[in-house]
Backbone as a chain_set.jsonl record, in Angstrom:
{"seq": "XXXXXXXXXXXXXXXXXXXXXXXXXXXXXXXXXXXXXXXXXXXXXXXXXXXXXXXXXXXXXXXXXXXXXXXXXXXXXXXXXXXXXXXXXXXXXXXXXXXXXXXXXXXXXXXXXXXXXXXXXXXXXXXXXXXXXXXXXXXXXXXXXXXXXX", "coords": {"N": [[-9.592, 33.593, -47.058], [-11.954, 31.776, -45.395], [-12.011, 27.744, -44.54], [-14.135, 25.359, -45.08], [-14.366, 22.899, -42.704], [-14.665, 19.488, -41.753], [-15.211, 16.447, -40.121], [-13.282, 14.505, -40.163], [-11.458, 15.864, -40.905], [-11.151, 18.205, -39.394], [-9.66, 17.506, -37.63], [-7.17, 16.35, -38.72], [-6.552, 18.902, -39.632], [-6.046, 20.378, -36.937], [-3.928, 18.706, -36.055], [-1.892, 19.342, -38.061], [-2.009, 21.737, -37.288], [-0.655, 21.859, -34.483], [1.702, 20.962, -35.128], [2.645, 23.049, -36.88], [3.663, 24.907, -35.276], [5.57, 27.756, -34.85], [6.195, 29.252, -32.373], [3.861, 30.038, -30.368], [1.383, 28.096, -28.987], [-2.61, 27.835, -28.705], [-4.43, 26.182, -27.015], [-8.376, 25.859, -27.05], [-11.132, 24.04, -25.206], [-13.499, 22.869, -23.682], [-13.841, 20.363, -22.796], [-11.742, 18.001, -21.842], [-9.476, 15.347, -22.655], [-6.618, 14.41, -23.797], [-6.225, 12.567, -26.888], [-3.798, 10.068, -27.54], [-2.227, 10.502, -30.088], [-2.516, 13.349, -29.905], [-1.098, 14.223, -27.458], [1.484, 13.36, -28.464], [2.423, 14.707, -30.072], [2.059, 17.377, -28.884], [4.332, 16.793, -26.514], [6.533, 17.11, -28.102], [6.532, 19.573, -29.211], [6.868, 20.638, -26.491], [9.292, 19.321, -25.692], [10.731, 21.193, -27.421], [10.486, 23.691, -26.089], [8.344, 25.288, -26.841], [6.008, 27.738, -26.406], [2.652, 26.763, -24.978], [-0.342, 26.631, -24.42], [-3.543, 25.608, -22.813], [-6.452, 26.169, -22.105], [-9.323, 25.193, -20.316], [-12.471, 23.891, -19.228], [-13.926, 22.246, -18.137], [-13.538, 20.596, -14.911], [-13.274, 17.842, -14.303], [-10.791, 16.149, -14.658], [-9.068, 13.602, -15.709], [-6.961, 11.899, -12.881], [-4.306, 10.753, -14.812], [-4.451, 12.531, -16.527], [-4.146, 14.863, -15.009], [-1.285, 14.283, -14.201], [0.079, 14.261, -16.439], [-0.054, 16.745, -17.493], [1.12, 18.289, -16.431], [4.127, 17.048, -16.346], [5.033, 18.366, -18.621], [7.032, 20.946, -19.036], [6.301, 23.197, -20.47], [3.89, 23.239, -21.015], [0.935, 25.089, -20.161], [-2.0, 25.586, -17.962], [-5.022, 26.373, -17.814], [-8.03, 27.307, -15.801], [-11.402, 27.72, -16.788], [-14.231, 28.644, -15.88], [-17.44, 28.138, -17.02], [-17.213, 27.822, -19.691], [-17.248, 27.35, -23.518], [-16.765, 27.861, -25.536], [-14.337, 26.816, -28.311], [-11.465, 26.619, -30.03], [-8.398, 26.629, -31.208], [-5.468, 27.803, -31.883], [-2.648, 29.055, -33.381], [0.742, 30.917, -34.222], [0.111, 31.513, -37.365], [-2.598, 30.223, -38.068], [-6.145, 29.72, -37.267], [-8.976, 27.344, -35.577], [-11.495, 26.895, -35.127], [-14.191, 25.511, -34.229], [-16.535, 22.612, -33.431], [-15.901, 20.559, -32.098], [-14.235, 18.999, -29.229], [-11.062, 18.762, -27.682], [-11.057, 15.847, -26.674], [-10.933, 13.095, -26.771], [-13.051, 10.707, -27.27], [-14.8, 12.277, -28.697], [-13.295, 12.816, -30.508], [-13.325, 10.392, -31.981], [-15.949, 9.703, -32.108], [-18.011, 11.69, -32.618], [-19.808, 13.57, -35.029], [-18.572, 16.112, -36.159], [-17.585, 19.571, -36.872], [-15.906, 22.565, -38.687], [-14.155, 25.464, -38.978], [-11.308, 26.889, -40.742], [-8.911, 28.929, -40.07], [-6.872, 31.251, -42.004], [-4.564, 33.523, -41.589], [-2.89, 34.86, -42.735], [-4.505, 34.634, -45.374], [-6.958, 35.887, -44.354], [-6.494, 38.37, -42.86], [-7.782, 40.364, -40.795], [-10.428, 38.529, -39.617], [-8.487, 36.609, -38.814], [-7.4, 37.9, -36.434], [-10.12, 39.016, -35.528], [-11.182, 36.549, -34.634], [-9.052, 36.033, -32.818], [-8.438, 37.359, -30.639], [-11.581, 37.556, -29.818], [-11.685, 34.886, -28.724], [-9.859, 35.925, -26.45], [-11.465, 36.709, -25.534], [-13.612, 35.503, -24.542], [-12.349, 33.954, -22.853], [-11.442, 34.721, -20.774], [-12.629, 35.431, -17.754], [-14.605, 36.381, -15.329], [-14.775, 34.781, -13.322], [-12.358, 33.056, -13.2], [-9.669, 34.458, -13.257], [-7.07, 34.052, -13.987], [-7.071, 32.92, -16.634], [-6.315, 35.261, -17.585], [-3.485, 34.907, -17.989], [-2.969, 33.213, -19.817], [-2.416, 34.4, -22.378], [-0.425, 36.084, -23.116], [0.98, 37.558, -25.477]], "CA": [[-10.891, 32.95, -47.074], [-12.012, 30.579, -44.676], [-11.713, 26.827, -45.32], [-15.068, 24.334, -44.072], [-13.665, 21.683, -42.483], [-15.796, 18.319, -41.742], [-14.877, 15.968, -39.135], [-11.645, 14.401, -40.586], [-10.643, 17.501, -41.713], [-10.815, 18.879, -38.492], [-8.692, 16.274, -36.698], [-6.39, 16.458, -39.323], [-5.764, 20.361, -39.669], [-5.669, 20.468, -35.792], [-2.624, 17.791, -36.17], [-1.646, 20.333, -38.688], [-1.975, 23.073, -36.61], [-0.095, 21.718, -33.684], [2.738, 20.505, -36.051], [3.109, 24.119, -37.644], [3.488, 25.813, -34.233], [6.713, 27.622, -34.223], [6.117, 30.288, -31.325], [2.852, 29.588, -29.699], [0.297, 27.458, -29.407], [-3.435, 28.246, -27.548], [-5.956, 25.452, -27.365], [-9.402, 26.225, -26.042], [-12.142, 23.361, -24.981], [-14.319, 22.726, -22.053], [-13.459, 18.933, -22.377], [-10.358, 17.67, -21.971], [-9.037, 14.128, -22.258], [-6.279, 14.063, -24.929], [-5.587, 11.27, -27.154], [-2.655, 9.658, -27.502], [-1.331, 11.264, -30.932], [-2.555, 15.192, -29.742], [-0.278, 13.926, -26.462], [2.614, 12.869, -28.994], [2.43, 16.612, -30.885], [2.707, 18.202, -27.718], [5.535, 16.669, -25.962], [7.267, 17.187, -29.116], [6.367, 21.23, -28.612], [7.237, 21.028, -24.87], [11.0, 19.415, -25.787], [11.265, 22.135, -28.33], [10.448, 24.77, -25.667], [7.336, 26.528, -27.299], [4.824, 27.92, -25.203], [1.862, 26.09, -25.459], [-1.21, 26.59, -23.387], [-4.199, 24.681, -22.694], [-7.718, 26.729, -21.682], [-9.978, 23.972, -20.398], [-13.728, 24.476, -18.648], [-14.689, 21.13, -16.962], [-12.792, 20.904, -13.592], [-13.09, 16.707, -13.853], [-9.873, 15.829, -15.328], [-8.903, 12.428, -14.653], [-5.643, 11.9, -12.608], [-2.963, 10.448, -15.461], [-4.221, 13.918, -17.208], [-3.59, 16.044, -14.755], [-0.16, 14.032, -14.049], [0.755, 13.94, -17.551], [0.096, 18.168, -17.805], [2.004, 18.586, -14.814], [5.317, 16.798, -16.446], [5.482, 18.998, -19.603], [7.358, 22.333, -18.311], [6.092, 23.855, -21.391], [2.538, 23.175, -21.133], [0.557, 25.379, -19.167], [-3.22, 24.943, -18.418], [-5.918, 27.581, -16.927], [-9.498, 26.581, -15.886], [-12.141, 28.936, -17.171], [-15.906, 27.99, -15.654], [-18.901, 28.649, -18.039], [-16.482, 27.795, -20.702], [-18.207, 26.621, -23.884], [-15.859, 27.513, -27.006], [-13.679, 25.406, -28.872], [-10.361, 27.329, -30.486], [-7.012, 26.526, -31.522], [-4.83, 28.733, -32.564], [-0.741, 29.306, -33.735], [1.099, 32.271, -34.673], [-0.733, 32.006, -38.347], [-4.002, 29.86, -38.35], [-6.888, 29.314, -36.089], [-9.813, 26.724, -36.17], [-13.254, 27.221, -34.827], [-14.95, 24.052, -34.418], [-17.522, 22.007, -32.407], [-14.869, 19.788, -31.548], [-13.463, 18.91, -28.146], [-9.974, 18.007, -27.224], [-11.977, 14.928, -25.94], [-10.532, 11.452, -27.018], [-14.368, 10.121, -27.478], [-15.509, 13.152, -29.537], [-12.257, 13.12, -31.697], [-13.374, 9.313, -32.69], [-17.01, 8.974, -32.678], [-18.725, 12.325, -33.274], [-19.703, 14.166, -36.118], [-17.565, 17.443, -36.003], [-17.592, 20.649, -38.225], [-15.218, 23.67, -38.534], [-13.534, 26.579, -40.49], [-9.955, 26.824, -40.67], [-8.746, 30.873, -40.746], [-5.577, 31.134, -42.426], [-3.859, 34.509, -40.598], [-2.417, 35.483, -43.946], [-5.302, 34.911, -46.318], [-7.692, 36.852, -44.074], [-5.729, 38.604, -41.07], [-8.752, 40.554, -39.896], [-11.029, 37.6, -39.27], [-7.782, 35.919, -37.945], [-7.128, 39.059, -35.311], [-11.215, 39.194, -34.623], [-10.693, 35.491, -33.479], [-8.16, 35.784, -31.826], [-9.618, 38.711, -30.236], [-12.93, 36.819, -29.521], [-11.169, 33.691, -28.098], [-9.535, 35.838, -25.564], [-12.303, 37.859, -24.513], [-14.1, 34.163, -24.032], [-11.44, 33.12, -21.824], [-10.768, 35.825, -19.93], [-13.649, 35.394, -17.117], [-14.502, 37.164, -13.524], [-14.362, 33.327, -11.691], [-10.905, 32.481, -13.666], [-8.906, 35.408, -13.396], [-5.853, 32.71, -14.014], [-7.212, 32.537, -18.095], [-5.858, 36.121, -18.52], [-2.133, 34.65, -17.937], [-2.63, 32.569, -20.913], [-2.729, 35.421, -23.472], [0.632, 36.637, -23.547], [0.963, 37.792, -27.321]], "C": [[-10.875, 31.765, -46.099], [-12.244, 29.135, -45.26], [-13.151, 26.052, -44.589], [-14.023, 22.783, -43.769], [-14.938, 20.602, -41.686], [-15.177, 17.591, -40.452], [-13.584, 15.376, -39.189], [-10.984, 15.612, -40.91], [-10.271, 18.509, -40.4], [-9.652, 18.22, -37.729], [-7.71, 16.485, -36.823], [-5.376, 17.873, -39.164], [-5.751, 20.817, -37.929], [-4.261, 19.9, -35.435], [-1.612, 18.992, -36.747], [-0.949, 21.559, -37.756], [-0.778, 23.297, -35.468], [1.396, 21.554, -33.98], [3.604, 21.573, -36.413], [3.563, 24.957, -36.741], [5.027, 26.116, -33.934], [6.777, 29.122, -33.164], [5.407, 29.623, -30.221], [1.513, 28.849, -29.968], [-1.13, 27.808, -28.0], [-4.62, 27.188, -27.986], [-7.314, 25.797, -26.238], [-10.552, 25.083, -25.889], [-12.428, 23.291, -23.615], [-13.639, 21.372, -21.807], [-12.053, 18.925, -22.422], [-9.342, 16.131, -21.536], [-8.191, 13.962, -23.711], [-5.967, 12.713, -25.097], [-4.063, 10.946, -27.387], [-1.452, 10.531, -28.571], [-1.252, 13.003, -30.836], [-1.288, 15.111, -28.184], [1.419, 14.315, -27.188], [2.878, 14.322, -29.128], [2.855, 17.264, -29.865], [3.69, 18.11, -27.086], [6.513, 17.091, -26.895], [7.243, 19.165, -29.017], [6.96, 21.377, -27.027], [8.688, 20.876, -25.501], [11.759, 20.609, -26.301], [11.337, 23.56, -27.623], [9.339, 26.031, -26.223], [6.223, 26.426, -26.482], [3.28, 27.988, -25.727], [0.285, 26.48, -23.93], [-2.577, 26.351, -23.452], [-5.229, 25.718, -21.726], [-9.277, 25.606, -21.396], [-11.553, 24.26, -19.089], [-14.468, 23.756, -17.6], [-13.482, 20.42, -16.149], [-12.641, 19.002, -13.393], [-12.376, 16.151, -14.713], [-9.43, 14.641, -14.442], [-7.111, 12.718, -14.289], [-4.405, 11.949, -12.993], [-3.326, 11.783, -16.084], [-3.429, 14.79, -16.856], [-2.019, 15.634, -14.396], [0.323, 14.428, -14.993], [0.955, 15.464, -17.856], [1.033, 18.567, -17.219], [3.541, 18.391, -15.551], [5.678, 17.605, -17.578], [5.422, 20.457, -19.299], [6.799, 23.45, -19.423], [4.829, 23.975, -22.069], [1.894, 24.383, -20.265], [-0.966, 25.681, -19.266], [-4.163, 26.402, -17.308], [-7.297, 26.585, -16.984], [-10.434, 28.272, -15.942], [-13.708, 28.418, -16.971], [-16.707, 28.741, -16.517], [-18.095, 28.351, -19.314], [-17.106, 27.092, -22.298], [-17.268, 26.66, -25.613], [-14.64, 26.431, -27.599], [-13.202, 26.173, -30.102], [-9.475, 27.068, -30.239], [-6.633, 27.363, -32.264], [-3.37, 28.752, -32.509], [-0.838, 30.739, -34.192], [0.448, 32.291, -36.414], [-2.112, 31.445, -38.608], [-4.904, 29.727, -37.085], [-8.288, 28.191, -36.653], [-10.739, 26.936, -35.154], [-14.133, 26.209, -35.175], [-15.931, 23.465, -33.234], [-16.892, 20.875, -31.804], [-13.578, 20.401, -30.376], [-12.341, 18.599, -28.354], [-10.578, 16.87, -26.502], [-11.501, 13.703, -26.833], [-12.019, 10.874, -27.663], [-14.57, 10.809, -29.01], [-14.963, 12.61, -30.543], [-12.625, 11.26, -32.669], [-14.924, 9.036, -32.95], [-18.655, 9.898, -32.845], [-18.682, 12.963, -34.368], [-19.13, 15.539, -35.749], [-17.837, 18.317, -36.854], [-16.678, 21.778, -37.846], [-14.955, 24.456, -39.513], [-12.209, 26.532, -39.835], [-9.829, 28.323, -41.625], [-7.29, 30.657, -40.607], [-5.086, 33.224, -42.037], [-3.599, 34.843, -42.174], [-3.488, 35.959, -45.489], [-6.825, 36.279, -45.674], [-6.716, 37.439, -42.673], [-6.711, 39.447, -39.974], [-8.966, 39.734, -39.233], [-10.202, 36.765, -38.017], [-7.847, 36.677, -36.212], [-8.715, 38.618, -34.452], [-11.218, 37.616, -33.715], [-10.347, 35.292, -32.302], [-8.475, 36.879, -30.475], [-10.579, 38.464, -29.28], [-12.425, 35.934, -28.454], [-10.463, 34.49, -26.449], [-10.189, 36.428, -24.715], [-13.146, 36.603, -23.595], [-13.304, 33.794, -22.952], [-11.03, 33.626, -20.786], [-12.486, 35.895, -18.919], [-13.36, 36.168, -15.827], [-14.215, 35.873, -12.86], [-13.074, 32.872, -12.42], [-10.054, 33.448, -14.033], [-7.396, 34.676, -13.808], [-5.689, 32.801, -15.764], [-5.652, 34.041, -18.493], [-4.193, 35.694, -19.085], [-1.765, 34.031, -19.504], [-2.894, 33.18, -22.263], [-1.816, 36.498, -23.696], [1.198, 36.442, -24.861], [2.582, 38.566, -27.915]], "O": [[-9.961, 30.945, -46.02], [-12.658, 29.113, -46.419], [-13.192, 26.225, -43.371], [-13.315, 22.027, -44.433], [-15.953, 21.049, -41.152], [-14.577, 18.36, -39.702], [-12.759, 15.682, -38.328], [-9.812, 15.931, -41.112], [-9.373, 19.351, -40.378], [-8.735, 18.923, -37.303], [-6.963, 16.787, -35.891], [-4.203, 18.018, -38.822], [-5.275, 21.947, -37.822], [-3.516, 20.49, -34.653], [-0.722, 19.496, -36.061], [0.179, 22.038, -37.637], [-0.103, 24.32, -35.357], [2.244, 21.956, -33.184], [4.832, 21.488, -36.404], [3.988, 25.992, -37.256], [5.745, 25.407, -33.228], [7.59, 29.992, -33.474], [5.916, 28.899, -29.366], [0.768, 28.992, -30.937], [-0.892, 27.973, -26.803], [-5.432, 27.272, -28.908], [-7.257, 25.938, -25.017], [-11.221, 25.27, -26.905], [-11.73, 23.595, -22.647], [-12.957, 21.191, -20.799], [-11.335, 19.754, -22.98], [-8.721, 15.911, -20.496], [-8.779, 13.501, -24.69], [-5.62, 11.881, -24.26], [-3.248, 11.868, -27.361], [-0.364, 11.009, -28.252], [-0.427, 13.754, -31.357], [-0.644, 16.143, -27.997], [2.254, 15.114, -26.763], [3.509, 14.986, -28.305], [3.987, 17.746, -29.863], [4.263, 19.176, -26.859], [7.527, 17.517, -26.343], [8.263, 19.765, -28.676], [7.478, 22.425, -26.643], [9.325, 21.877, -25.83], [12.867, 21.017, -25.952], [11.955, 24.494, -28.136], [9.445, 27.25, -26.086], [5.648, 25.449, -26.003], [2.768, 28.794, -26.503], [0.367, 26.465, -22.702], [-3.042, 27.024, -24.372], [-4.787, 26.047, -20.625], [-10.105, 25.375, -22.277], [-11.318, 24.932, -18.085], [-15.2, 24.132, -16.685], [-12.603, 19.772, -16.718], [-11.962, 18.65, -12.428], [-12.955, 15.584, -15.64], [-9.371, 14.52, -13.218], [-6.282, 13.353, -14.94], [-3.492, 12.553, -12.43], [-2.277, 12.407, -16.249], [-2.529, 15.385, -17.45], [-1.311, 16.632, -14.263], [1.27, 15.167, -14.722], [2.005, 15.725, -18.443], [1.824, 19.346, -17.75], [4.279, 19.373, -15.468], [6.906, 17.642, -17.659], [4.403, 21.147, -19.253], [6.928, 24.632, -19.103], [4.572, 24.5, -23.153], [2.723, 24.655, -19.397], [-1.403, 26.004, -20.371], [-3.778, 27.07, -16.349], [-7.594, 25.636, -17.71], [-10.239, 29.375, -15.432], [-14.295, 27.839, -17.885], [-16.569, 29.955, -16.668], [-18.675, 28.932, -20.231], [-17.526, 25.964, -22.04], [-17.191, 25.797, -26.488], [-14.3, 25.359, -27.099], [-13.953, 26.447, -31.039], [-9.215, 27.101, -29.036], [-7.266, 27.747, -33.248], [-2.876, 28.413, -31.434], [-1.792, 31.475, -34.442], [0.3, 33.472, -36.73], [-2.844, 32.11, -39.34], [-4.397, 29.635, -35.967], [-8.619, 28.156, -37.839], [-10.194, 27.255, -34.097], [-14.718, 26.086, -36.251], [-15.947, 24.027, -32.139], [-17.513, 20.263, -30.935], [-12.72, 21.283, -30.356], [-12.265, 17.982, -29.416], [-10.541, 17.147, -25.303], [-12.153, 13.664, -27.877], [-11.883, 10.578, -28.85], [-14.534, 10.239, -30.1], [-15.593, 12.017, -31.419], [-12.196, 11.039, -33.801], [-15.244, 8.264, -33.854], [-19.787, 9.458, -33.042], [-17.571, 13.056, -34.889], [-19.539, 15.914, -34.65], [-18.448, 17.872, -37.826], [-16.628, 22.014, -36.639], [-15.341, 24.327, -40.675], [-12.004, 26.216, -38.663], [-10.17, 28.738, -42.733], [-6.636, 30.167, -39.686], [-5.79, 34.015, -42.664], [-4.662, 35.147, -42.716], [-3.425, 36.909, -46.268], [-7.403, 37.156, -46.315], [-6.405, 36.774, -41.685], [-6.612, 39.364, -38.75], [-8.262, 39.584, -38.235], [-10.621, 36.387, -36.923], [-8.215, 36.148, -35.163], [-8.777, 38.131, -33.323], [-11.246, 37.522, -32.488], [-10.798, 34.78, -31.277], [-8.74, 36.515, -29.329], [-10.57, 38.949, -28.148], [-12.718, 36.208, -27.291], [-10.51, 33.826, -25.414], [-9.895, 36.704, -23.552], [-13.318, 36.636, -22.376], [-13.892, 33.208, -22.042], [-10.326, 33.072, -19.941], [-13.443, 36.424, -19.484], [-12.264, 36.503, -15.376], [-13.458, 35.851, -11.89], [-12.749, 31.846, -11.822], [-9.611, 33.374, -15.179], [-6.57, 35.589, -13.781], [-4.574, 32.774, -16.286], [-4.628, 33.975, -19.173], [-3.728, 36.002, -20.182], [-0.753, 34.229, -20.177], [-3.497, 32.579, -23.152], [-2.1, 37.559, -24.252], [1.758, 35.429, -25.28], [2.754, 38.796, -29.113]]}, "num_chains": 1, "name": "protein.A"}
């Protein structure tokens, strides 16, 4: 069963999410300016060597971003134009939310999501996952498909 998640709740089980990741991790937003503690999570996944990858839609990433993507060998980032979803996903949950990877958003909008637990529904999880890569997978970013090695 899916879970509603609210705006803390999303933040949170994204923290969650990133935390629980022992294979792969696939985040999907147009925006992209992480904050400091979704930064922390990740380097902590890069040291560990799990392959992590970053689907992102708006092409104006500031400089220390794209430096800071650049130094984690275990990051890897695609640009997907027309991009408009907003999906995280690990080897068992995914979340589906109106929430950016966006520093701003993550502090001063209202947010909403569901949180699909891979085990309690594994359809839903699959059609997701499914969904998310058909989204990402574009004719002007032939680059996305790379990031969908399953």
């Amino acid at each position: 069963m899916a879970k509603f998640l609210n705006t803390s709740a999303t933040n949170y089980f994204l923290e969650e999410l990133i935390n629980g990741t022992k294979e792969r991790l696939v985040l999907i937003s147009p925006f992209l300016k992480l904050n400091d503690r979704i930064k922390e999570l990740l380097e902590d996944k890069n040291r560990l060597k799990i392959d992590v990858r970053i689907v992102y839609g708006k092409s104006d990433l500031q400089p220390q971003e794209i430096e800071w993507l650049k130094a984690q060998s275990y990051i890897r980032t695609s640009f997907c134009k027309n991009l408009h979803a907003k999906c995280y996903l690990n080897e068992e949950n995914a979340i589906l939310t109106s929430l950016n990877l966006y520093e701003f958003s993550q502090i001063n909008k209202n947010e909403m999501g569901i949180l699909i637990r891979r085990d309690d529904n594994a359809e839903l999880y699959k059609d997701t996952y499914e969904e998310a890569k058909r989204s990402a997978s574009s004719e002007s970013a032939m680059k996305c498909a790379s990031a969908w090695s399953v």
